[in-house]
């Protein structure tokens, strides 16, 4: 027996050796032009689409990010808050870079830089040192903590760790340190947004509820929105209607800050005392349902005043609904100036409808944005055709389908794809062409291959300037978005038509 | 090389005082940790006193990335004909998708893959492990992109923590697909910065790639490989023509616009030219030990360094190459002079501070100096002692050297030394621009480039002039 074993072992070794030396040196290979052309054509076919849609394990070009990114956006949105990543430092650098690329603004956030020993012993020591240093150097008014994969996998107990840090006097007992578990292997950035917002509100409102008190204010949750122009537009409406408000996770002045020769690390954000007082508010509205389910559920049980979840006000009708809801809640009339703005938006839409009516669009994005974009396109008589959300639920699919169903003529042609990615979208646009694609920067590859215009909306937009400053919600947003789309179509006609079709007027 | 003249107002005493004042805000323990990483330059010392390659101090806001970033973003990602799988949750692949500007030729999705491939780990993958999923997705990827020349598996944090064995999956799939399937255990928590990711990636090239292919044509006396040029903004495409013009044969580029089979066959070249020493010195040393291939560091930023480098490269070859080099230097002189005539008068006497990674904190110094700009401070995100030893002689005495500088430190240094420009990364950019300080992103060439070679210098000079002399800076202060 022993001899056989030895022989077997040596046989295996020789086999392996031969395999290795066979693999060791092969000549360089080159694809022939025919081969390349064949594949180049093949990836645009129905057959390829089928194989592409049969994927079960591989994700290619997803149109969503991970939870802590969303948590960080919320954390940036409070006055004097220093976002704090519990986990690998590389994650913090990725989030910061992503925000800076999109907004072209600083995104100061720190991390406790867990490494291998943290993986073995847990991250408490890192958190201790990190909190003490961050507090001492940057003097924040609040340190919102959120996690990356690493502490989530090893099961760090943030609640205990933070308590211990305070007990050891590393940071003041009264420094707000809300924390959220934001594992990257669950949900997407919008879920991290929800978790962090909930954690901050729970923390800041402790002991703040006063029976019978009413601030008379509206609490507004804008949701994960990379468009600071949208947030300014909400404020414009509220101010026009003379409604006092607290915008929660208000990134307006954080990510659209001035350049005047002074760098302010803590520019803007919701004031902490205002956030604390939201629990006594007159009304709370979330404008992004899918970014705030847990937060709104909690608010529903804890806050006084009315609670409403409204759709992102894109297009005329949803803006009408928003303003009418505000009017109803605060018993204030919608001012003539806003009615006139509505009139101008409708004027712009009727003037331009002929250039967009019946055009088919591919759309990719977060659930709330998708609902808004589809709603606007239907109002224009355009066709939302391939609608893709790379991380969502059947429930959302139903909700979006119901919206499409409201428009038998334009909505019935649309098909919704959930948990599919932008490589699926490529196949859709190559086999069943559309006139344009709407989505964040990542959609540019599909647009190029399908030779269709790309209308940038959403997050992140890293290849154009100032789009985040131009609102796409409300009446003005409708005008803005419409103008971009229609003029691009007209530019294309002028740039590509033959001479005899080149005209003075369009 | 002659030691640089001291820069007016920059002295050892002032710089040391500045460091002391800056660190005074830190708690004692953190201060102790940070102190050795900051110092005044002493060009004559045999080794740079500034310490490096240590753990990030938690909470101070370091600008560092992780091992995965070093593997995916730097070494592996630029190889154009390989499918690079970000193995783990969705985020890492998304954030590193197209955000380094390592440009590549080829038909995207057909022969090149500037695409985010990920296993998009869900909770069940964490619980049950991701090996089976990995095997399946490699098969799917190969089926949908049949002209790929290989697949790399780049691990994210959870993979190492849950004990997946990507190595055996890679081995099995390499056999099944008859292609390179390269496992790279570059989990983000490993090491102290991107740097370990470079090293791990180099090791994976050593273990799975190098020596596994051979060029069809006979090896020639002028065969070289370009190592550590990542083709940021097209750098490789500006460097190759010069090397070809002097008569060398560029057989492979590591890894900018790289091709895996050429990389695998690099072991027959006569000389390795290395630009980014930090990220690729490991493989140069491996090729030197195993195949006796010598290597030489070079610098293609700015005419002074280009000329120096070309002459040093020529020394490794025969009279023909030496003659060519002189010819090439002469040929580009007028072009370079025209660039200097245009920009130097507007830039002479300006100062700049740098904080980047890899090679740039020292390699770009000469290019600024060609334009008449002095560098008052420099530092690296993830360098080692050997990088700082190479940096000291390039900087004037008393200038500020900072390793893994944190946000508040750099802010304070810039506030005090008042450079006319800062060259650093995207995270730093807007901090300084808000303060009215001109800035260029020097990781990504601020969406410009190339900056390498003669063509690159022309663009570099234009960009630096544009940054410092843009009329927009005059509007920062309101008149009311």
XYZ file of N, CA and C in Angstrom, chain A residues 16 19-20 23-31 35-37 39-40 42-43 48 51-52 54-69 82 84 88-98 100-101 103-117 119 125-127 129-139 148-151 153-154 184-189 256-265 390-391 422-423 426 442-443 445 449 462 469, chain B residues 25-27 29-30 33 55-66 68-70 72-73 85 89-92 94-100 107-111 114-123 126 132-134 136-138 140-141 143-149 156-158 161-162 171 175 178-179 188-194 196 209-216 261-262 265 406-409 411 426-428 430-436 441 447 473 475-478:
696
model
N 1.205 17.138 -12.674
C 1.097 18.571 -12.383
C 2.245 19.330 -13.026
N 1.599 19.654 -16.628
C 0.555 20.669 -16.823
C 1.131 22.061 -16.662
N 1.977 22.194 -15.634
C 2.552 23.509 -15.372
C 3.480 23.958 -16.495
N 1.527 24.865 -19.454
C 0.946 26.192 -19.289
C 2.032 27.252 -19.293
N 3.250 26.807 -19.020
C 4.319 27.762 -18.778
C 4.600 28.668 -19.971
N 4.841 28.119 -21.106
C 5.180 29.005 -22.222
C 4.336 28.722 -23.458
N 3.491 29.673 -23.755
C 2.699 29.591 -24.977
C 3.020 30.828 -25.800
N 2.915 30.705 -27.104
C 3.158 31.909 -27.907
C 2.023 32.921 -27.732
N 2.335 34.174 -27.989
C 1.311 35.221 -27.943
C 0.240 34.948 -28.989
N -0.974 35.276 -28.640
C -2.069 35.077 -29.601
C -2.615 36.421 -30.029
N -3.244 36.416 -31.189
C -3.855 37.646 -31.664
C -5.221 37.311 -32.232
N -6.210 38.145 -31.949
C -7.522 37.909 -32.544
C -7.510 38.423 -33.979
N -12.626 37.736 -36.441
C -13.088 37.303 -35.126
C -13.631 38.491 -34.323
N -12.882 39.575 -34.382
C -13.273 40.773 -33.629
C -14.591 41.321 -34.165
N -14.680 41.372 -35.472
C -15.898 41.905 -36.084
C -17.110 41.053 -35.718
N -17.582 39.206 -33.029
C -18.010 39.442 -31.639
C -18.636 40.829 -31.494
N -18.026 41.775 -32.190
C -18.535 43.145 -32.140
C -19.998 43.197 -32.598
N -21.973 40.445 -32.690
C -22.734 39.519 -31.852
C -23.275 40.176 -30.586
N -22.454 41.049 -29.963
C -22.904 41.624 -28.691
C -24.088 42.583 -28.867
N -27.390 37.477 -28.100
C -26.516 37.918 -27.022
C -27.350 38.420 -25.847
N -28.466 35.586 -23.734
C -27.377 35.066 -22.895
C -27.038 36.057 -21.771
N -27.092 37.327 -22.120
C -26.806 38.381 -21.155
C -27.836 38.369 -20.024
N -29.490 35.876 -19.104
C -29.466 34.594 -18.391
C -28.433 34.584 -17.264
N -27.669 35.670 -17.165
C -26.674 35.762 -16.092
C -27.312 35.573 -14.721
N -26.641 34.820 -13.877
C -27.161 34.635 -12.517
C -26.201 35.134 -11.448
N -24.929 35.118 -11.746
C -23.943 35.454 -10.711
C -23.230 36.781 -10.971
N -22.948 37.065 -12.215
C -22.123 38.224 -12.558
C -22.963 39.489 -12.701
N -22.485 40.566 -12.097
C -23.109 41.875 -12.277
C -22.133 42.758 -13.057
N -22.636 43.415 -14.099
C -21.770 44.232 -14.957
C -22.312 45.658 -15.009
N -21.506 46.601 -14.582
C -21.907 48.002 -14.579
C -23.209 48.263 -13.821
N -23.208 48.011 -12.529
C -24.408 48.302 -11.746
C -24.637 49.810 -11.654
N -25.911 50.186 -11.542
C -26.230 51.613 -11.449
C -26.571 51.998 -10.018
N -25.883 51.396 -9.062
C -26.094 51.821 -7.681
C -24.808 51.640 -6.887
N -24.748 52.311 -5.742
C -23.560 52.215 -4.894
C -23.945 51.534 -3.581
N -23.041 51.580 -2.601
C -23.303 50.828 -1.370
C -23.809 51.732 -0.241
N -24.336 51.090 0.789
C -25.037 51.795 1.876
C -24.265 52.958 2.502
N -22.994 52.754 2.893
C -22.330 53.848 3.610
C -22.229 55.149 2.815
N -22.249 55.083 1.500
C -22.214 56.315 0.702
C -23.454 57.162 1.006
N -19.270 65.820 11.512
C -18.123 65.204 10.836
C -18.430 63.730 10.577
N -18.120 59.949 9.988
C -17.063 59.101 10.532
C -17.298 57.653 10.091
N -12.599 50.321 7.019
C -11.382 50.572 6.246
C -11.300 52.035 5.809
N -10.094 52.574 5.834
C -9.911 53.964 5.402
C -10.186 54.133 3.911
N -9.943 53.060 3.145
C -10.135 53.150 1.695
C -11.572 53.466 1.343
N -12.509 52.926 2.120
C -13.926 53.200 1.868
C -14.188 54.685 2.011
N -13.687 55.274 3.104
C -13.895 56.705 3.335
C -13.356 57.508 2.159
N -12.191 57.093 1.657
C -11.607 57.816 0.526
C -12.478 57.686 -0.719
N -13.028 56.496 -0.936
C -13.919 56.316 -2.091
C -15.163 57.197 -1.980
N -15.782 57.230 -0.783
C -17.006 58.043 -0.635
C -16.687 59.519 -0.844
N -15.615 59.961 -0.217
C -15.257 61.379 -0.321
C -14.969 61.755 -1.774
N -14.210 60.899 -2.457
C -13.879 61.181 -3.854
C -15.149 61.236 -4.701
N -16.057 60.310 -4.434
C -17.294 60.261 -5.227
C -18.079 61.561 -5.069
N -16.897 64.481 -4.084
C -16.126 65.607 -4.624
C -16.155 65.637 -6.147
N -16.158 64.461 -6.763
C -16.216 64.419 -8.224
C -17.570 64.913 -8.728
N -20.035 66.853 -6.962
C -20.403 68.227 -6.605
C -19.292 69.230 -6.905
N -18.079 68.761 -7.123
C -16.898 69.627 -7.215
C -16.818 70.493 -5.960
N -16.881 69.818 -4.836
C -16.876 70.447 -3.513
C -16.058 69.561 -2.577
N -15.557 70.143 -1.471
C -14.901 69.286 -0.485
C -15.924 68.355 0.160
N -15.492 67.204 0.608
C -16.365 66.282 1.333
C -15.543 65.725 2.492
N -15.489 66.493 3.565
C -14.637 66.100 4.688
C -15.297 65.003 5.502
N -14.638 63.883 5.568
C -15.122 62.776 6.386
C -13.893 62.025 6.850
N -14.008 61.385 7.984
C -12.839 60.670 8.468
C -13.178 59.203 8.725
N -12.160 58.462 9.101
C -12.386 57.046 9.348
C -11.458 56.593 10.462
N -11.780 55.447 11.057
C -10.894 54.970 12.118
C -9.901 53.937 11.588
N -9.850 53.789 10.262
C -8.752 53.087 9.604
C -8.476 51.704 10.185
N -9.495 50.852 10.186
C -9.286 49.487 10.677
C -8.401 48.701 9.712
N -7.498 47.915 10.250
C -6.643 47.068 9.416
C -6.721 45.627 9.920
N -5.716 44.837 9.572
C -5.776 43.407 9.888
C -6.013 43.108 11.367
N -5.341 43.850 12.237
C -5.538 43.552 13.660
C -6.963 43.887 14.092
N -9.458 43.401 12.240
C -10.242 42.265 11.769
C -10.192 41.120 12.776
N -10.563 49.637 19.530
C -9.419 50.523 19.751
C -9.310 51.579 18.662
N -9.588 51.136 17.422
C -9.559 52.106 16.326
C -10.610 53.187 16.542
N -11.787 52.749 16.953
C -12.877 53.703 17.158
C -12.517 54.682 18.288
N -9.547 55.660 19.341
C -8.513 56.601 18.899
C -9.083 57.565 17.863
N -9.861 57.002 16.960
C -10.433 57.809 15.879
C -11.347 58.892 16.416
N -12.236 58.528 17.331
C -13.175 59.516 17.870
C -12.429 60.604 18.628
N -11.473 60.201 19.421
C -10.726 61.191 20.205
C -9.976 62.167 19.298
N -9.287 61.609 18.304
C -8.526 62.478 17.395
C -9.435 63.367 16.564
N -10.478 62.772 16.011
C -11.380 63.541 15.150
C -12.020 64.677 15.940
N -12.447 64.362 17.160
C -13.089 65.403 17.978
C -12.104 66.511 18.340
N -10.910 66.112 18.719
C -9.920 67.094 19.156
C -9.469 67.996 18.013
N -9.244 67.410 16.858
C -8.706 68.191 15.737
C -9.786 69.011 15.042
N -10.927 68.387 14.772
C -11.906 69.046 13.901
C -13.091 69.658 14.652
N -13.143 69.454 15.964
C -14.160 70.079 16.818
C -15.579 70.047 16.231
N -18.541 50.081 7.353
C -18.249 49.447 6.073
C -18.381 47.932 6.269
N -18.101 47.187 5.215
C -18.283 45.721 5.273
C -17.536 45.078 6.431
N -16.316 45.585 6.632
C -15.406 44.885 7.530
C -15.963 44.716 8.955
N -16.325 45.802 9.648
C -16.890 45.607 10.994
C -18.230 44.885 10.952
N -18.968 42.382 8.964
C -18.717 40.940 8.851
C -18.235 40.368 10.185
N -17.375 41.138 10.888
C -16.852 40.593 12.139
C -17.787 40.869 13.313
N -22.485 46.931 3.270
C -22.510 47.139 1.816
C -23.112 45.961 1.066
N -23.258 44.844 1.770
C -23.780 43.659 1.090
C -25.295 43.520 1.255
N -25.937 44.644 1.559
C -27.397 44.675 1.682
C -27.854 45.979 1.066
N -28.911 45.938 0.274
C -29.488 47.178 -0.240
C -28.514 48.018 -1.047
N -28.735 49.318 -1.010
C -27.837 50.217 -1.752
C -27.707 51.523 -0.987
N -27.126 52.519 -1.650
C -26.892 53.805 -0.979
C -28.168 54.405 -0.386
N -22.924 72.986 -2.146
C -22.991 74.066 -3.132
C -22.519 75.311 -2.384
N -21.278 75.256 -1.929
C -20.773 76.292 -1.038
C -20.049 77.369 -1.832
N -19.875 78.509 -1.191
C -19.299 79.652 -1.901
C -17.781 79.543 -2.024
N -17.243 80.207 -3.027
C -15.797 80.379 -3.127
C -15.521 81.857 -2.877
N -15.077 82.180 -1.667
C -14.822 83.587 -1.341
C -13.492 83.774 -0.621
N -12.635 82.781 -0.745
C -11.304 82.924 -0.153
C -11.178 82.286 1.218
N -12.290 81.781 1.766
C -12.233 81.115 3.067
C -12.800 79.706 2.932
N -12.029 78.725 3.335
C -12.567 77.359 3.334
C -13.253 77.119 4.669
N -14.509 76.729 4.591
C -15.246 76.406 5.814
C -15.546 74.918 5.791
N -14.938 74.212 6.724
C -15.139 72.772 6.736
C -16.594 72.423 7.013
N -31.251 49.104 -10.715
C -30.345 47.978 -10.518
C -30.360 47.425 -9.095
N -31.107 48.067 -8.186
C -31.315 47.419 -6.885
C -32.668 47.873 -6.359
N -26.467 47.948 -16.051
C -26.344 48.753 -17.274
C -25.813 47.948 -18.459
N -25.299 46.752 -18.207
C -24.919 45.912 -19.346
C -26.181 45.260 -19.928
N -27.624 47.910 -21.990
C -26.973 48.005 -23.295
C -27.660 47.076 -24.289
N -22.740 57.058 -15.476
C -22.423 55.692 -15.874
C -23.164 55.237 -17.128
N -24.259 55.922 -17.451
C -25.043 55.544 -18.635
C -24.360 55.956 -19.937
N -21.774 55.012 -21.425
C -21.254 53.931 -22.266
C -22.355 53.350 -23.140
N -22.549 53.476 -27.314
C -22.706 52.282 -28.141
C -24.002 52.328 -28.953
N -20.143 62.939 -13.183
C -18.723 63.266 -12.997
C -18.086 63.812 -14.266
N -26.487 71.906 -9.978
C -27.008 73.201 -9.529
C -28.311 73.561 -10.232
N -2.335 70.676 18.183
C -3.768 70.436 18.434
C -4.081 68.963 18.710
N -3.161 68.088 18.391
C -3.448 66.651 18.512
C -3.339 66.144 19.946
N -4.094 65.124 20.294
C -3.856 64.448 21.571
C -2.432 63.872 21.570
N -0.925 61.055 22.156
C -0.598 59.792 21.483
C -0.535 59.977 19.965
N -1.501 60.698 19.432
C -1.541 60.926 17.984
C -0.373 61.809 17.555
N 2.631 59.840 17.201
C 2.607 59.025 15.988
C 2.875 59.859 14.741
N 0.871 52.686 9.844
C -0.593 52.751 9.891
C -1.105 54.180 9.927
N -2.247 54.390 9.313
C -2.936 55.668 9.397
C -3.314 55.921 10.856
N -3.162 57.162 11.296
C -3.635 57.500 12.641
C -5.156 57.683 12.551
N -5.925 56.886 13.285
C -7.387 56.961 13.157
C -7.918 58.363 13.435
N -8.906 58.760 12.641
C -9.643 59.993 12.912
C -9.050 61.284 12.401
N -7.783 61.293 11.960
C -7.163 62.574 11.590
C -7.489 63.009 10.159
N -8.164 62.169 9.417
C -8.521 62.402 8.020
C -7.306 62.282 7.101
N -6.883 61.055 6.977
C -5.829 60.719 6.030
C -6.453 60.697 4.635
N -5.628 60.839 3.620
C -6.161 60.807 2.249
C -5.946 59.444 1.608
N -5.462 58.493 2.400
C -5.080 57.210 1.822
C -6.259 56.361 1.353
N -5.955 55.472 0.423
C -6.894 54.448 0.019
C -6.470 53.119 0.613
N -6.916 52.024 -0.037
C -6.688 50.701 0.545
C -5.975 49.783 -0.452
N -7.092 47.173 -1.987
C -7.922 46.926 -3.172
C -7.734 48.052 -4.186
N -7.735 49.302 -3.691
C -7.549 50.453 -4.576
C -6.205 50.350 -5.303
N -5.186 49.894 -4.586
C -3.867 49.744 -5.198
C -3.835 48.644 -6.234
N -6.814 47.150 -7.854
C -7.776 47.377 -8.937
C -7.454 48.658 -9.694
N -7.293 49.748 -8.917
C -7.114 51.046 -9.551
C -5.764 51.181 -10.225
N -12.505 41.410 -12.067
C -13.703 41.205 -11.254
C -13.486 41.769 -9.852
N -18.866 43.026 -2.214
C -20.019 43.917 -2.365
C -19.849 44.951 -3.471
N -20.954 45.581 -3.812
C -21.051 46.375 -5.034
C -20.201 47.651 -5.054
N -19.981 48.240 -3.871
C -19.422 49.595 -3.840
C -18.042 49.751 -4.457
N -17.089 48.925 -4.025
C -15.690 49.108 -4.437
C -15.555 49.185 -5.959
N -17.858 50.015 -8.122
C -18.506 51.217 -8.648
C -17.609 52.440 -8.471
N -17.047 52.576 -7.265
C -16.231 53.776 -7.006
C -14.944 53.783 -7.831
N -14.455 52.598 -8.198
C -13.185 52.549 -8.935
C -13.411 52.380 -10.436
N -14.664 52.483 -10.858
C -14.997 52.304 -12.280
C -14.753 53.615 -13.029
N -13.695 53.605 -13.809
C -13.416 54.763 -14.670
C -12.957 55.996 -13.932
N -12.518 55.848 -12.691
C -12.159 57.041 -11.927
C -10.647 57.241 -11.790
N -9.849 56.484 -12.572
C -8.399 56.735 -12.515
C -7.833 57.265 -13.809
N -11.760 47.790 -28.423
C -13.195 48.020 -28.554
C -13.845 47.628 -27.228
N -14.397 48.612 -26.519
C -14.951 48.320 -25.194
C -16.007 47.210 -25.254
N -15.823 46.225 -24.395
C -16.772 45.114 -24.347
C -16.456 44.019 -25.344
N -15.486 44.287 -26.232
C -15.096 43.285 -27.219
C -13.643 42.863 -26.991
N -12.745 43.838 -27.127
C -11.329 43.521 -26.901
C -10.734 44.286 -25.726
N -13.115 48.377 -20.082
C -13.236 49.468 -19.104
C -14.625 49.403 -18.456
N -14.858 48.321 -17.795
C -16.199 47.921 -17.365
C -16.113 47.486 -15.912
N -17.194 47.675 -15.159
C -17.216 47.241 -13.753
C -17.841 45.853 -13.649
N -16.998 44.869 -13.439
C -17.475 43.498 -13.214
C -17.474 43.236 -11.710
N -18.581 42.802 -11.165
C -18.593 42.545 -9.721
C -19.470 41.355 -9.367
N -19.131 40.723 -8.236
C -19.969 39.620 -7.776
C -21.095 40.146 -6.887
N -21.104 41.472 -6.606
C -22.215 42.108 -5.908
C -22.686 41.252 -4.725
N -21.781 40.989 -3.807
C -22.095 40.140 -2.639
C -23.361 40.580 -1.916
N -24.193 39.610 -1.606
C -25.348 39.842 -0.756
C -25.107 39.111 0.559
N -26.033 39.299 1.475
C -25.863 38.694 2.796
C -25.628 37.182 2.709
N -22.134 36.267 2.152
C -21.311 36.421 3.354
C -21.487 35.176 4.228
N -18.593 29.503 -4.960
C -19.397 28.900 -6.044
C -19.886 29.984 -6.991
N -20.300 31.101 -6.389
C -20.744 32.239 -7.193
C -19.605 32.730 -8.092
N -18.407 32.759 -7.519
C -17.248 33.233 -8.276
C -16.992 32.343 -9.491
N -19.058 30.503 -11.046
C -20.138 30.689 -12.007
C -19.979 32.004 -12.776
N -19.626 33.042 -12.060
C -19.561 34.341 -12.741
C -18.368 34.424 -13.687
N -17.303 33.702 -13.364
C -16.152 33.692 -14.277
C -16.555 33.031 -15.587
N -19.646 32.892 -16.752
C -20.567 33.816 -17.438
C -19.798 34.930 -18.141
N -18.798 35.469 -17.459
C -18.013 36.572 -18.033
C -17.273 36.103 -19.286
N -18.086 33.730 -21.222
C -19.062 33.475 -22.285
C -19.524 34.750 -22.971
N -19.720 35.797 -22.192
C -20.252 37.043 -22.757
C -19.163 37.906 -23.397
N -17.917 37.657 -22.988
C -16.792 38.442 -23.531
C -15.705 37.485 -24.005
N -15.977 36.741 -25.058
C -15.109 35.634 -25.425
C -13.697 36.043 -25.855
N -13.495 37.293 -26.221
C -12.155 37.688 -26.684
C -11.262 38.174 -25.541
N -11.734 38.006 -24.308
C -10.865 38.380 -23.194
C -9.649 37.466 -23.176
N -8.545 38.021 -22.684
C -7.303 37.228 -22.618
C -7.033 36.721 -21.209
N -12.373 41.951 -2.235
C -12.724 43.055 -1.347
C -12.765 42.525 0.095
N -12.859 43.448 1.056
C -12.726 43.075 2.486
C -13.421 41.773 2.900
N -14.723 41.600 2.621
C -15.393 40.435 3.210
C -14.799 39.097 2.765
N -12.290 37.920 5.069
C -12.803 37.744 6.426
C -13.623 36.469 6.572
N -14.317 36.079 5.510
C -15.165 34.881 5.615
C -14.415 33.625 5.201
N -7.630 28.588 -9.863
C -6.846 27.495 -10.437
C -7.744 26.600 -11.291
N -7.891 26.385 -15.644
C -7.795 25.136 -16.382
C -9.003 24.979 -17.301
N -8.988 27.666 -19.962
C -7.699 27.717 -20.644
C -7.255 29.167 -20.862
N -7.353 29.929 -19.789
C -6.974 31.341 -19.829
C -6.331 31.716 -18.515
N -9.203 45.192 1.261
C -8.895 46.569 1.670
C -8.293 46.718 3.043
N -8.520 45.764 3.920
C -7.998 45.928 5.280
C -6.532 45.518 5.389
N -5.981 44.944 4.320
C -4.580 44.492 4.394
C -3.627 45.679 4.293
N -2.601 45.642 5.126
C -1.562 46.662 5.030
C -2.035 48.014 5.524
N -1.281 49.041 5.183
C -1.568 50.366 5.733
C -2.031 51.358 4.671
N -2.003 50.954 3.400
C -2.351 51.898 2.332
C -2.538 51.134 1.029
N -2.607 51.884 -0.061
C -2.663 51.278 -1.389
C -1.428 50.407 -1.640
N 0.353 48.126 -0.241
C 0.381 46.663 -0.144
C -0.405 46.041 -1.307
N 1.541 34.932 -13.957
C 1.583 35.534 -15.295
C 2.980 35.483 -15.942
N 3.946 36.034 -15.260
C 5.252 36.251 -15.902
C 5.882 34.924 -16.348
N 6.431 34.928 -17.514
C 7.128 33.743 -18.028
C 6.203 32.711 -18.650
N 4.899 33.010 -18.681
C 3.946 32.019 -19.192
C 3.658 32.183 -20.686
N 4.186 33.234 -21.277
C 4.008 33.428 -22.723
C 5.355 33.797 -23.337
N 5.440 33.595 -24.665
C 6.650 34.092 -25.329
C 6.283 34.799 -26.624
N 7.070 35.839 -26.908
C 6.849 36.571 -28.159
C 7.175 35.651 -29.322
N 6.433 35.800 -30.427
C 6.688 34.945 -31.591
C 8.019 35.310 -32.242
N -0.786 39.124 -22.294
C 0.170 38.167 -22.860
C 1.546 38.807 -23.043
N 1.543 40.079 -23.411
C 2.827 40.774 -23.553
C 3.492 40.936 -22.193
N 5.149 37.812 -21.296
C 6.347 37.478 -22.076
C 7.504 38.448 -21.846
N -2.414 64.591 6.872
C -3.863 64.608 7.072
C -4.397 65.968 6.658
N -5.723 66.016 6.530
C -6.328 67.217 5.968
C -5.949 68.487 6.735
N -6.046 68.444 8.057
C -5.783 69.680 8.814
C -4.316 70.079 8.724
N -3.422 69.102 8.630
C -1.995 69.424 8.528
C -1.698 70.145 7.215
N -3.721 71.688 5.256
C -4.394 72.990 5.245
C -3.533 74.036 5.946
N -8.291 64.806 -5.686
C -9.672 65.291 -5.755
C -10.211 65.650 -4.376
N -9.810 64.911 -3.344
C -10.341 65.178 -2.007
C -9.798 66.497 -1.452
N -8.601 66.841 -1.894
C -7.966 68.070 -1.413
C -8.349 69.284 -2.258
N -10.890 70.959 -3.648
C -11.847 72.049 -3.408
C -11.618 72.742 -2.073
N -10.961 72.048 -1.152
C -10.576 72.683 0.106
C -9.735 73.919 -0.210
N -8.767 73.736 -1.119
C -7.859 74.840 -1.407
C -8.477 75.846 -2.370
N -9.241 75.363 -3.310
C -9.854 76.314 -4.246
C -10.831 77.255 -3.530
N -11.558 76.730 -2.537
C -12.466 77.600 -1.772
C -11.675 78.708 -1.093
N -10.438 78.359 -0.705
C -9.596 79.352 -0.043
C -8.902 80.253 -1.066
N -9.231 80.070 -2.333
C -8.657 80.914 -3.367
C -7.269 80.492 -3.810
N -5.345 68.776 -9.865
C -5.376 67.379 -9.425
C -4.213 66.674 -10.086
N -8.182 65.753 -15.348
C -8.953 65.450 -16.565
C -8.262 65.973 -17.827
N -9.409 83.705 -10.379
C -8.938 83.878 -8.994
C -9.062 85.318 -8.529
N -11.523 87.107 -8.890
C -12.917 87.421 -8.552
C -13.306 86.902 -7.172
N -12.391 86.131 -6.566
C -12.744 85.431 -5.324
C -13.197 86.400 -4.228
N -12.485 87.500 -4.097
C -12.878 88.481 -3.071
C -13.878 89.475 -3.659
N -15.036 89.547 -3.018
C -16.047 90.507 -3.482
C -15.611 91.922 -3.117
